[in-house]
Amino acid sequence: MNSGFVVLTLCACVFYAGCGLMYSPVVSTVLGTIEKDESGRGVGMNDLAMNVSPSIGIAIIGSLLGSNALAGGSITGATGTAANYANLLLIAAGTALLGLIVFFVFKKKIYEGNHALETEESAK
């Protein structure tokens, strides 16, 4: 990557802005799908998952980037180290897409017993 510091900085800003915008809806989903007395545990488990998962992801992706394990060939036509990066990013994109598909398939089940809505309605 000979693009320079500015491109790297802009990409980092977009990434961290996305992480910040993602946190609140995830916590709302967690709190909306569990009992009110279990909210502390739910947020704790959510925070644990959000703090541990990136560490595991960085370790896996970092080791694969350094090993050139995926440099054999690429559907993008890249070769060598570029093929390794392209293949790894395609796998990461596929994993993210799989996560979205799983969410949309189970969305109804996740929000089925929305305890936050039940609590608001019973308070009226």
Short mmCIF file of C-alpha atoms in Angstrom, two decimals:
data_model
loop_
_atom_site.label_atom_id
_atom_site.label_comp_id
_atom_site.label_asym_id
_atom_site.label_seq_id
_atom_site.Cartn_x
_atom_site.Cartn_y
_atom_site.Cartn_z
CA MET A 1 0.00 0.00 0.00
CA ASN A 2 1.74 3.09 -1.23
CA SER A 3 -1.35 5.26 -0.80
CA GLY A 4 -0.01 7.22 2.10
CA PHE A 5 -0.87 8.23 5.60
CA VAL A 6 -3.97 10.26 4.67
CA VAL A 7 -5.81 7.29 3.12
CA LEU A 8 -4.94 5.09 6.09
CA THR A 9 -6.17 7.78 8.49
CA LEU A 10 -9.44 8.22 6.57
CA CYS A 11 -10.06 4.47 6.52
CA ALA A 12 -9.40 4.26 10.26
CA CYS A 13 -11.82 7.15 10.89
CA VAL A 14 -14.57 5.46 8.87
CA PHE A 15 -13.95 2.14 10.65
CA TYR A 16 -14.05 3.60 14.17
CA ALA A 17 -17.07 5.77 13.35
CA GLY A 18 -18.86 2.62 12.19
CA CYS A 19 -17.92 0.83 15.42
CA GLY A 20 -19.27 3.73 17.45
CA LEU A 21 -22.51 3.84 15.49
CA MET A 22 -22.92 0.08 15.86
CA TYR A 23 -22.56 -0.09 19.65
CA SER A 24 -25.83 1.60 20.66
CA PRO A 25 -28.17 -0.50 18.45
CA VAL A 26 -26.48 -3.71 19.60
CA VAL A 27 -26.96 -2.78 23.27
CA SER A 28 -30.58 -1.79 22.56
CA THR A 29 -31.17 -5.18 20.92
CA VAL A 30 -29.65 -7.00 23.88
CA LEU A 31 -31.66 -5.01 26.42
CA GLY A 32 -34.83 -5.39 24.36
CA THR A 33 -34.63 -9.17 24.23
CA ILE A 34 -33.97 -10.02 27.88
CA GLU A 35 -35.85 -9.57 31.15
CA LYS A 36 -35.30 -6.28 32.99
CA ASP A 37 -33.69 -8.05 36.00
CA GLU A 38 -31.15 -9.70 33.64
CA SER A 39 -30.08 -6.44 31.96
CA GLY A 40 -26.78 -6.25 33.84
CA ARG A 41 -25.80 -9.74 32.77
CA GLY A 42 -26.92 -9.10 29.21
CA VAL A 43 -24.90 -5.92 28.84
CA GLY A 44 -21.93 -7.61 30.52
CA MET A 45 -22.01 -10.53 28.08
CA ASN A 46 -22.45 -8.11 25.19
CA ASP A 47 -19.43 -6.08 26.31
CA LEU A 48 -17.39 -9.26 26.78
CA ALA A 49 -18.21 -10.40 23.24
CA MET A 50 -17.49 -6.95 21.78
CA ASN A 51 -14.12 -6.74 23.56
CA VAL A 52 -12.88 -10.31 23.04
CA SER A 53 -14.01 -10.84 19.43
CA PRO A 54 -11.78 -8.14 17.88
CA SER A 55 -8.75 -9.53 19.69
CA ILE A 56 -9.38 -12.99 18.28
CA GLY A 57 -10.05 -11.56 14.81
CA ILE A 58 -6.86 -9.50 14.83
CA ALA A 59 -4.83 -12.54 15.92
CA ILE A 60 -6.27 -14.75 13.17
CA ILE A 61 -6.08 -12.17 10.38
CA GLY A 62 -2.62 -11.01 11.46
CA SER A 63 -1.22 -14.52 11.40
CA LEU A 64 -2.78 -15.21 7.98
CA LEU A 65 -1.45 -11.94 6.56
CA GLY A 66 2.07 -12.73 7.72
CA SER A 67 2.11 -16.31 6.49
CA ASN A 68 0.99 -15.82 2.86
CA ALA A 69 -1.14 -18.94 3.37
CA LEU A 70 -3.77 -17.71 0.91
CA ALA A 71 -1.38 -16.46 -1.81
CA GLY A 72 -1.92 -19.44 -4.14
CA GLY A 73 -4.42 -17.75 -6.45
CA SER A 74 -7.23 -15.26 -6.36
CA ILE A 75 -10.54 -14.80 -8.16
CA THR A 76 -9.58 -11.12 -8.42
CA GLY A 77 -6.60 -11.98 -10.64
CA ALA A 78 -4.03 -10.82 -8.09
CA THR A 79 -0.84 -12.78 -7.50
CA GLY A 80 1.58 -13.25 -4.60
CA THR A 81 1.06 -11.09 -1.55
CA ALA A 82 -1.76 -9.16 -3.24
CA ALA A 83 -3.62 -12.47 -3.74
CA ASN A 84 -3.15 -13.26 -0.05
CA TYR A 85 -4.67 -9.90 0.93
CA ALA A 86 -7.48 -10.18 -1.64
CA ASN A 87 -8.42 -13.69 -0.54
CA LEU A 88 -8.32 -12.77 3.14
CA LEU A 89 -10.50 -9.70 2.61
CA LEU A 90 -12.96 -11.76 0.53
CA ILE A 91 -13.19 -14.29 3.37
CA ALA A 92 -13.76 -11.45 5.88
CA ALA A 93 -16.47 -9.94 3.64
CA GLY A 94 -18.10 -13.37 3.27
CA THR A 95 -18.07 -13.82 7.03
CA ALA A 96 -19.72 -10.42 7.53
CA LEU A 97 -22.31 -11.27 4.88
CA LEU A 98 -23.00 -14.61 6.58
CA GLY A 99 -23.54 -12.76 9.87
CA LEU A 100 -26.07 -10.45 8.21
CA ILE A 101 -27.90 -13.39 6.66
CA VAL A 102 -28.07 -15.21 10.00
CA PHE A 103 -29.41 -12.03 11.64
CA PHE A 104 -32.14 -11.53 9.05
CA VAL A 105 -33.13 -15.20 9.14
CA PHE A 106 -33.48 -15.16 12.94
CA LYS A 107 -34.62 -11.52 13.28
CA LYS A 108 -38.22 -12.46 14.03
CA LYS A 109 -37.11 -14.96 16.69
CA ILE A 110 -34.71 -12.43 18.26
CA TYR A 111 -37.37 -9.74 18.61
CA GLU A 112 -40.23 -12.16 19.35
CA GLY A 113 -40.22 -11.61 23.11
CA ASN A 114 -39.17 -7.96 23.12
CA HIS A 115 -39.23 -7.30 26.85
CA ALA A 116 -38.52 -3.60 26.46
CA LEU A 117 -41.78 -3.12 24.55
CA GLU A 118 -43.72 -5.24 27.07
CA THR A 119 -42.35 -3.15 29.96
CA GLU A 120 -43.32 0.12 28.24
CA GLU A 121 -46.84 -1.12 27.50
CA SER A 122 -47.42 -2.36 31.05
CA ALA A 123 -46.27 0.99 32.46
CA LYS A 124 -49.03 2.85 30.58
#
